[in-house]
Tab-separated table of C-alpha atoms and ligand atoms in Angstrom:
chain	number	residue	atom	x	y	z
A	171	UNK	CA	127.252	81.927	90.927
A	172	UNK	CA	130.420	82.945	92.147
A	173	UNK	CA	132.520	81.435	89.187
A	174	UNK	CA	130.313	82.977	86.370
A	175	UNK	CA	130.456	86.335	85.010
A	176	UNK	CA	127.069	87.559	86.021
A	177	UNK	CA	125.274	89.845	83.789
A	178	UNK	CA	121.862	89.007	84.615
A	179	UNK	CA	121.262	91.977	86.463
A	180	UNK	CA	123.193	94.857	88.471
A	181	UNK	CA	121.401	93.330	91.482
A	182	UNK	CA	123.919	90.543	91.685
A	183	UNK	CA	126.618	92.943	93.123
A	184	UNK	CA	128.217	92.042	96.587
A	185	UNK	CA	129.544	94.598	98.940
A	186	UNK	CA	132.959	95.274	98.722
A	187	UNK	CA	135.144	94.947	101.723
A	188	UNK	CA	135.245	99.087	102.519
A	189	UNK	CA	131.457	99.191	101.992
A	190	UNK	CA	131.599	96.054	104.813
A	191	UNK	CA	133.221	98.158	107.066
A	192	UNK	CA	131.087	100.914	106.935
A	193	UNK	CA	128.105	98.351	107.552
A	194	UNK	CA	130.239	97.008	110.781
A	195	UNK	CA	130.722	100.522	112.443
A	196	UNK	CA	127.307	101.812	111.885
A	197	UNK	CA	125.736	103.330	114.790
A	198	UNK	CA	122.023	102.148	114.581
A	199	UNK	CA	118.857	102.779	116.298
A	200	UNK	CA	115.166	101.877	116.505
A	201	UNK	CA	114.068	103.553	112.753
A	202	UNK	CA	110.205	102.660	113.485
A	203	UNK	CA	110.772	105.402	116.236
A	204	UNK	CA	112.723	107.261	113.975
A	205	UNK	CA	115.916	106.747	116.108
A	206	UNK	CA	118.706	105.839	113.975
A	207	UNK	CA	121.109	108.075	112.999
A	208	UNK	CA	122.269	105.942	110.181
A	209	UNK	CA	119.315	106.387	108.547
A	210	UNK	CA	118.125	110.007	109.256
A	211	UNK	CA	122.292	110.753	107.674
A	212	UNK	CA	121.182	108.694	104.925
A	213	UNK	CA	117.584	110.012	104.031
A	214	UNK	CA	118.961	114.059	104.347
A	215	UNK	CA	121.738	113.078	102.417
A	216	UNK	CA	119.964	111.494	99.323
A	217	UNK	CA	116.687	114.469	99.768
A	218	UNK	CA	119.910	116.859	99.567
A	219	UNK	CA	121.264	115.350	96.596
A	220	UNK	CA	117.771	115.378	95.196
A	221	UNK	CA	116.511	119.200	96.149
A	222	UNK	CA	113.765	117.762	98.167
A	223	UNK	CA	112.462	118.088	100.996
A	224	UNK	CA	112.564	114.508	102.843
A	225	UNK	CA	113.455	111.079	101.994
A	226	UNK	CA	112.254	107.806	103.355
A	227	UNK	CA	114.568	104.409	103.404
A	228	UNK	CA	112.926	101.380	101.972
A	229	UNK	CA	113.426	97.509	101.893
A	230	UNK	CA	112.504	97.384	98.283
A	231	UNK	CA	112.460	99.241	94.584
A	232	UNK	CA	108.717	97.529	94.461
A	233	UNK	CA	107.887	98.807	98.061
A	234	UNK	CA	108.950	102.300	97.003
A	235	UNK	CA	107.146	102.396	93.869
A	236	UNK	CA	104.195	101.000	95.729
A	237	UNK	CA	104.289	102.900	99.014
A	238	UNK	CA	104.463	106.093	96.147
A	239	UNK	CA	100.735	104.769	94.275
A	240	UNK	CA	99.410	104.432	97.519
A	241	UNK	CA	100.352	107.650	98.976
A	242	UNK	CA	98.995	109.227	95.538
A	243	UNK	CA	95.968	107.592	95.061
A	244	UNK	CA	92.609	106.827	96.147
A	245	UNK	CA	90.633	103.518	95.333
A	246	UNK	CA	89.015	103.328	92.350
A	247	UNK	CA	91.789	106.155	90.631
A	248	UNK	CA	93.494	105.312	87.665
A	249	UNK	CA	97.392	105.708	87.226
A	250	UNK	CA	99.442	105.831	83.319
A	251	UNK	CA	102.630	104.204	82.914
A	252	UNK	CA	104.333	102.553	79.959
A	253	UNK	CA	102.882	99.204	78.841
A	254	UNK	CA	107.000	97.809	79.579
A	255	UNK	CA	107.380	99.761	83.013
A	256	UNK	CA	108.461	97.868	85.842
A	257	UNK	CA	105.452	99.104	87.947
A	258	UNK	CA	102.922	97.419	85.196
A	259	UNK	CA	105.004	94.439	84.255
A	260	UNK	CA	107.043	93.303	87.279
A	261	UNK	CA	105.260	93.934	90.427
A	262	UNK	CA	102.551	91.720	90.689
A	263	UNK	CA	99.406	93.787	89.853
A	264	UNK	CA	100.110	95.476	93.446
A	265	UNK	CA	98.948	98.757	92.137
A	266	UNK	CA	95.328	96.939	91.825
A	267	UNK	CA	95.431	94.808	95.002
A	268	UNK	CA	97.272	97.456	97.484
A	269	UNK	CA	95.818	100.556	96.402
A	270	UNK	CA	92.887	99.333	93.825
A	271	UNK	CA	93.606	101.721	91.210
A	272	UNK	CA	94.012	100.662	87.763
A	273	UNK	CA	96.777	101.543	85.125
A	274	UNK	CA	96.077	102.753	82.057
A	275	UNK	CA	99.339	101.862	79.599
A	276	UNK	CA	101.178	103.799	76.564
A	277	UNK	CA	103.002	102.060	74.698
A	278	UNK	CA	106.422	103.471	74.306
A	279	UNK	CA	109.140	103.733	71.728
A	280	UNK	CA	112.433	103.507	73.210
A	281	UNK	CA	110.874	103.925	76.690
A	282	UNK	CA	109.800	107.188	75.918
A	283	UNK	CA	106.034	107.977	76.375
A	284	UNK	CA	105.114	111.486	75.475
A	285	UNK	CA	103.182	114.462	76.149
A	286	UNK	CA	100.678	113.791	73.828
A	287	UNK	CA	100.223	110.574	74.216
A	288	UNK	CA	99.758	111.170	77.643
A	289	UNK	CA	97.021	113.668	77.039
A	290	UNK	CA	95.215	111.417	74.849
A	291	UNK	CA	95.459	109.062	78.267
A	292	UNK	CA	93.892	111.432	80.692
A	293	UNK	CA	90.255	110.252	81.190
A	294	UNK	CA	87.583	113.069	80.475
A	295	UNK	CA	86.016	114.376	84.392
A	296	UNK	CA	82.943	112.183	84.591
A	297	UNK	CA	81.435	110.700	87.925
A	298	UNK	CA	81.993	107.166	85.829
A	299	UNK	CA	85.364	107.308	84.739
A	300	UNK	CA	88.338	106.972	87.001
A	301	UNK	CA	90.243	109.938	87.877
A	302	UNK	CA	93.370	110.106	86.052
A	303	UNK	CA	95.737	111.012	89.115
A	304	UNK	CA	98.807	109.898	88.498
A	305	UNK	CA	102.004	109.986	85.537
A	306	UNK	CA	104.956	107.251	86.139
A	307	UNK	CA	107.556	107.293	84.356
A	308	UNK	CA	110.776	105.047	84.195
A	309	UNK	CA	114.163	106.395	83.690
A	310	UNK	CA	116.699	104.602	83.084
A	311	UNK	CA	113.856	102.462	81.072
A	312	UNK	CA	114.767	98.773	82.284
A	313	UNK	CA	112.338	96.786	78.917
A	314	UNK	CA	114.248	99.409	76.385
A	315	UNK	CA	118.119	98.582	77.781
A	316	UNK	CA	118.409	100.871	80.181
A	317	UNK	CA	117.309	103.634	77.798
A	318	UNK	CA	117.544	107.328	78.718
A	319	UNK	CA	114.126	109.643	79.107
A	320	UNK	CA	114.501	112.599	77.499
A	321	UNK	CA	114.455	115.550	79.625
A	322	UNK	CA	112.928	117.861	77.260
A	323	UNK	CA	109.701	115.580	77.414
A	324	UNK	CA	109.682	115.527	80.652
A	325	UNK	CA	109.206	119.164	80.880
A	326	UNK	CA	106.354	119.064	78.170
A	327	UNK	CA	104.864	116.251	80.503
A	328	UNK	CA	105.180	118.098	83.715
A	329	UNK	CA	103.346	120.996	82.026
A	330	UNK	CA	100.590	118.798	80.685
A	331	UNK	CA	100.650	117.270	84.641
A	332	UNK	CA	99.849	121.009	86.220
A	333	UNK	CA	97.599	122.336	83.932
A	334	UNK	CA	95.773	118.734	84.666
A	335	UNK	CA	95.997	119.097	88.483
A	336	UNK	CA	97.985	115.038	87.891
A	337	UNK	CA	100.810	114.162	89.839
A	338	UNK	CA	104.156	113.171	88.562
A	339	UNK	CA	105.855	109.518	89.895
A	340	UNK	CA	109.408	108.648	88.687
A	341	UNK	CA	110.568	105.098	88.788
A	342	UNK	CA	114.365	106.110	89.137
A	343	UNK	CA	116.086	102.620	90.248
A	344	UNK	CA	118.265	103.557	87.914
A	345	UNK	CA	117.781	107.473	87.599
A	346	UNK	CA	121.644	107.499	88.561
A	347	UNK	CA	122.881	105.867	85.399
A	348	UNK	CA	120.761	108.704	83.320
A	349	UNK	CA	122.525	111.579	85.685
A	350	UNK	CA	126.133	110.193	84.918
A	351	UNK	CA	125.208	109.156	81.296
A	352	UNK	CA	123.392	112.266	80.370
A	353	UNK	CA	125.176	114.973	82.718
A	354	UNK	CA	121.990	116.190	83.598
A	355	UNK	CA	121.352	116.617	87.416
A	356	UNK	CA	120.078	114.050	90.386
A	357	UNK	CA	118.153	117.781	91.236
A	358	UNK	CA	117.002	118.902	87.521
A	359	UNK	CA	115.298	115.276	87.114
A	360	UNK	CA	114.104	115.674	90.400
A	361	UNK	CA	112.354	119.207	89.511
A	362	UNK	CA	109.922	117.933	87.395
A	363	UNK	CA	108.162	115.168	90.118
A	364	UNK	CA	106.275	114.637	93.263
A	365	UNK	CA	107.913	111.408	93.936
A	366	UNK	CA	110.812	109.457	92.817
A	367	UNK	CA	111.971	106.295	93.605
A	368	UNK	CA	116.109	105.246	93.447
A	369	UNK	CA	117.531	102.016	94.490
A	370	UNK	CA	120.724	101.554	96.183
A	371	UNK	CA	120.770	98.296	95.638
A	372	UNK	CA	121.403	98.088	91.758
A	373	UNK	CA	124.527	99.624	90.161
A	374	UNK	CA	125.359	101.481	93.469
A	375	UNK	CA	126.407	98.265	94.938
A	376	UNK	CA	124.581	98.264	98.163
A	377	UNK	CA	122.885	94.639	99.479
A	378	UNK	CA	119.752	96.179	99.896
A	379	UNK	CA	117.608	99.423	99.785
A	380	UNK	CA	116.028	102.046	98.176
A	381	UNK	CA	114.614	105.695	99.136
A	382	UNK	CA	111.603	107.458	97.910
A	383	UNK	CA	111.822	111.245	97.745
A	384	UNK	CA	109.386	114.048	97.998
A	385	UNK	CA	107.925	117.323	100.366
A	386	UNK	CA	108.001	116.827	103.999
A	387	UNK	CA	103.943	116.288	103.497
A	388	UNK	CA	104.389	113.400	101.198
A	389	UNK	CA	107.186	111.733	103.178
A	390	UNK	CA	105.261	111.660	106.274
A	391	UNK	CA	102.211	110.586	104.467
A	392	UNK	CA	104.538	107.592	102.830
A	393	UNK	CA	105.643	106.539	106.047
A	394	UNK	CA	102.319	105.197	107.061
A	395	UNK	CA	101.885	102.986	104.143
A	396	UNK	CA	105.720	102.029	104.591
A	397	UNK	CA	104.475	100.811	107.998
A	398	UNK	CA	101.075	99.147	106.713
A	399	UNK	CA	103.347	97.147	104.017
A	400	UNK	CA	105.424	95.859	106.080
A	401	UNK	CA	108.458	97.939	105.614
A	402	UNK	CA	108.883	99.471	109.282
A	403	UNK	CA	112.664	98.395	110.013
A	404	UNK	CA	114.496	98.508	113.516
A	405	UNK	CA	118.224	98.802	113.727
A	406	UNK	CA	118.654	99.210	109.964
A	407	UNK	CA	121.757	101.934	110.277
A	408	UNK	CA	123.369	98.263	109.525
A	409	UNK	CA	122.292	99.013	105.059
A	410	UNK	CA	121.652	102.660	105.458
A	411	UNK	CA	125.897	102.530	106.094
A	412	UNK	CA	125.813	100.851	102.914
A	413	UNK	CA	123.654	102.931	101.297
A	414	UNK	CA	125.721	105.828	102.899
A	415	UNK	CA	128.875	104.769	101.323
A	416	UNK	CA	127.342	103.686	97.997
A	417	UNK	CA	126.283	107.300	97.052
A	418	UNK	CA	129.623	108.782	98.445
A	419	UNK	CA	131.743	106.468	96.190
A	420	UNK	CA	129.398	104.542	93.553
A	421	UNK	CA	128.182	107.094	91.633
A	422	UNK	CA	130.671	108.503	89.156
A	423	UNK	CA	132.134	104.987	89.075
A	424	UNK	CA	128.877	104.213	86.571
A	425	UNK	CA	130.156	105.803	83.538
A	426	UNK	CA	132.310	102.610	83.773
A	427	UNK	CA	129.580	100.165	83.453
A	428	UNK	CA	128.509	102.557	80.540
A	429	UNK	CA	131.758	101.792	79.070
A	430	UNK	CA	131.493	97.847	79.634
A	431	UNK	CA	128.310	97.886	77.828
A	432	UNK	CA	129.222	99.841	74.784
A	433	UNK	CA	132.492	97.722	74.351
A	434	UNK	CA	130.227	94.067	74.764
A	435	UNK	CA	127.480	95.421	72.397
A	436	UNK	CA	130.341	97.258	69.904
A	437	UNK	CA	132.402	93.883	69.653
A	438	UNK	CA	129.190	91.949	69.779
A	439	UNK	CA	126.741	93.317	66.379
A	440	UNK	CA	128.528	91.573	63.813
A	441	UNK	CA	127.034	88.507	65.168
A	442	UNK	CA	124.690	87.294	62.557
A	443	UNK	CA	122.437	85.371	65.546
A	444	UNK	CA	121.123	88.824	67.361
A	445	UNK	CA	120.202	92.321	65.970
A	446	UNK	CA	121.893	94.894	68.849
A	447	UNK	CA	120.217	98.444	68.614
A	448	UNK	CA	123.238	100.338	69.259
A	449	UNK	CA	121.192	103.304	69.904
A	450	UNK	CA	119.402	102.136	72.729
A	451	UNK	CA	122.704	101.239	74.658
A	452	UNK	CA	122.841	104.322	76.313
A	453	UNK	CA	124.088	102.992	79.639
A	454	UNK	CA	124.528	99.190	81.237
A	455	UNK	CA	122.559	97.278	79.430
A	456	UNK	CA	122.412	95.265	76.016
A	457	UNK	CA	119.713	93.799	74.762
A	458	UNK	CA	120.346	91.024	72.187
A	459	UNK	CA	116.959	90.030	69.969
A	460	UNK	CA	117.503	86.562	68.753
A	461	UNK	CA	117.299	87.068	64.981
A	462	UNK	CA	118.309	83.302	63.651
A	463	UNK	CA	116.434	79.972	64.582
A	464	UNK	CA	117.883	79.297	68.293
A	465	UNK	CA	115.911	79.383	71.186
A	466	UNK	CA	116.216	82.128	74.307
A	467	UNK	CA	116.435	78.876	76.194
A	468	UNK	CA	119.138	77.550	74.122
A	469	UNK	CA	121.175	80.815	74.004
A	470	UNK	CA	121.226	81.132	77.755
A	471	UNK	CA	122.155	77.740	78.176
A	472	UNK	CA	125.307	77.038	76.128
A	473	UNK	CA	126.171	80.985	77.832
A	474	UNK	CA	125.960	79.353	81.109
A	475	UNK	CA	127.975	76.521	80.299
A	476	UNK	CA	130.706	78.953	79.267
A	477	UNK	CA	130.259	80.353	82.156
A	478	UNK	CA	128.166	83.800	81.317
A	479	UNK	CA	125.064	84.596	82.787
A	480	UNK	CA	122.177	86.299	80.967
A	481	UNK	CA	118.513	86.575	81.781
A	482	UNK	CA	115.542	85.997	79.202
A	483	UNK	CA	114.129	89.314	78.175
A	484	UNK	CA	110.398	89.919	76.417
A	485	UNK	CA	110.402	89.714	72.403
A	486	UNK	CA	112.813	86.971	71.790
A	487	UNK	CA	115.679	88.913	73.466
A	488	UNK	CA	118.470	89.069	75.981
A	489	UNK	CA	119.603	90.777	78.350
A	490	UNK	CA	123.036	91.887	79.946
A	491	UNK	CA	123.840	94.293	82.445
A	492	UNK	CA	127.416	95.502	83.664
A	493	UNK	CA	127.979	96.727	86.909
A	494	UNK	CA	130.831	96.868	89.880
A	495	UNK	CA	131.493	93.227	90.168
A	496	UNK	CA	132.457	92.560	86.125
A	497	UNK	CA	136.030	93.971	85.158
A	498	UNK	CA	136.277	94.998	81.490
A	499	UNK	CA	138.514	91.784	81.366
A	500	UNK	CA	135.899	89.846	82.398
A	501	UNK	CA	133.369	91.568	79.092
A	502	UNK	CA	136.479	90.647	76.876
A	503	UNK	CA	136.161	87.099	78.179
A	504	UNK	CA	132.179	87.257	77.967
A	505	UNK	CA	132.764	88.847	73.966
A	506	UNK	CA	135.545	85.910	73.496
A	507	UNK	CA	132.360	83.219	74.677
A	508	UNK	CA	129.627	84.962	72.316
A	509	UNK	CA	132.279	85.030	69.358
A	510	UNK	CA	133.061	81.068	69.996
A	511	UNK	CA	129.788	79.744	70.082
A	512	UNK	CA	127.819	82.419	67.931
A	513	UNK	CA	127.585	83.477	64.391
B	795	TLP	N1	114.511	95.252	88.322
B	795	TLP	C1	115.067	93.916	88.235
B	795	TLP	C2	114.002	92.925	87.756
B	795	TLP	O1	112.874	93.018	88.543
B	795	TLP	C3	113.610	93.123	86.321
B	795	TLP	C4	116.251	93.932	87.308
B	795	TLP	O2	117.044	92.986	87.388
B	795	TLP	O3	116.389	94.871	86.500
B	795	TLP	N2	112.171	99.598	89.057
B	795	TLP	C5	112.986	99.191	88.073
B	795	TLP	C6	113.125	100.024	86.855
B	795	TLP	C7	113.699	97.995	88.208
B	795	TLP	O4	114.485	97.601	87.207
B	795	TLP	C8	113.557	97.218	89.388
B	795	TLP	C9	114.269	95.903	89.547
B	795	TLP	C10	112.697	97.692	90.383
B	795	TLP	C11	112.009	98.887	90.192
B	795	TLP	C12	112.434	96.924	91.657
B	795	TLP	O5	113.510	96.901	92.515
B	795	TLP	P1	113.624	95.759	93.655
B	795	TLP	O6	114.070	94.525	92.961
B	795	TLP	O7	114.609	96.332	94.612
B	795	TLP	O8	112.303	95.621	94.295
């Protein structure tokens, strides 16, 4: 795909040549006996950045999100989310098969669930109901276009989460876009939950990984599960490097991709063939909704052949994501495409 402008996803991204180098003079160890120094820098690092106590290195956004139910939950629990959140849609049911709890959805405007809503949720005690023992949450929302949770709800739901004795999960692949988009803290997110989840892999540029953070209790708690899933790694200082130098220099570098997507969907919603909610492009994401009588199929296709790559998203849409490896010459190409073929 090297010849396209990608913006299926911000998972496409390559490391760059200084991010290579820090990969080829890590110094690595065994991790399963908690032995390399790559990743203990990394995981103090990112539970630093984060106010928390510990931090564990993972292959996988799913395997954090997962290992995070699991270490929550007992069988036969039930868990809320958002009927669009990436734990309900995109991760194979694993909440039922790896820790057999079931998930009880909200649907969401904007990718905002709120307090009351919630409440509503929260089964009644009763030695036949689940137990309601668990809040996720997705921010940046992925379904919405990278949407922005509001941090005032948040609060209100973290109240309604004590006074219930529930604990608080945030899905936070992308919690780094909110942070640079809405100058509000890695730490004053963090505040407000038991356990978040952030990927390094996404618009921080790294090949692979993702930490879960939480209390020292937690962590240690995760690490079994980590190991039960599969996820025990050896001499993996080789990506915590990466991950290493994609928090020291990939951060700030997002407001950027926020940039890239607020030019494509600016230049893009006089286009009669898609309705763009220019509200919701809050930072790297578009999401086009097909509005005339060409197919998602069809869209993508005669993209492709112009050499711009989208993916399908849900309700006649799609989707593009900026990131590190599109210039904004190459979204003035991509707007140059859409304008050619498109209404
Ligand atoms: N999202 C991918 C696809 O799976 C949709 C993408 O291209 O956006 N949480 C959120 C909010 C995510 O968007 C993703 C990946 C994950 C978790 C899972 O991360 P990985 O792919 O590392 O397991």
């Amino acid at each position: 795909m090297n010849n396209y402008i990608d913006l299926r996803s911000d998972t496409v991204t390559k490391p760059s040549p200084e991010m290579r180098n820090a990969i080829f003079e890590a110094e690595v160890g065994d991790d399963v006996y908690g032995e390399d120094p790559t990743v203990n820098l990394l995981q103090k690092k990112v539970s630093e950045m984060f106010g928390k106590e510990a931090a564990l290195f993972v292959p996988s956004g799913v395997m954090g999100n997962q290992v995070c139910i699991k270490t929550h939950t007992n069988p036969g629990d039930e868990i809320i989310a958002d009927v669009d959140a990436h734990i309900f849609v995109y991760e194979n049911a694993a909440p039922a098969v790896l820790s057999g709890v079931s998930i009880k959805t909200i649907q969401n405007q904007n990718g905002v669930i709120t307090a009351e809503q919630i409440k509503a949720a929260i089964r009644p005690k009763a030695y036949y109901l689940p137990v309601t023992r668990l809040i996720c949450l997705e921010n940046t929302h992925g379904r919405s276009g990278g949407t922005i949770f509001p941090i005032d709800e948040i609060r209100k739901i973290y109240n309604l989460a004590k006074e219930e004795n529930i604990k608080m999960h945030l899905d936070g692949a992308r919690l780094w876009n909110a942070a640079v988009a809405s100058d509000i803290s890695l730490k004053e997110y963090a505040k407000y939950f038991d356990s978040i989840l952030v990927c390094l892999s996404k618009g921080l540029g790294a090949p692979i990984g993702s930490l879960i953070v939480g209390d020292s209790e937690f962590i240690e708690r995760a690490r079994v599960y980590r190991k039960m899933f599969g996820g025990g790694m050896r001499q993996v200082g080789i990506l915590a490097a990466a991950g290493i130098y994609a928090v020291e220099n990939n951060i700030q570098r997002l407001a950027e991709d926020h940039l890239k997507a607020k030019r494509l969907a600016e230049e893009l919603q006089s286009l009669k063939t898609f309705y763009i909610n220019l509200q919701n492009v809050q930072t790297n994401m578009v999401i086009f909704k097909i509005v005339s009588e060409i197919s998602q199929q069809e869209v993508l296709e005669k993209l492709k052949a112009n050499g711009v790559l989208l993916t399908p998203e849900h309700h006649n849409s799609i989707r593009a994501v900026t990131h590190l490896d599109v210039t904004f010459d190459d979204i003035d190409k991509a707007i140059s495409v859409f304008k050619r073929i498109f209404k």
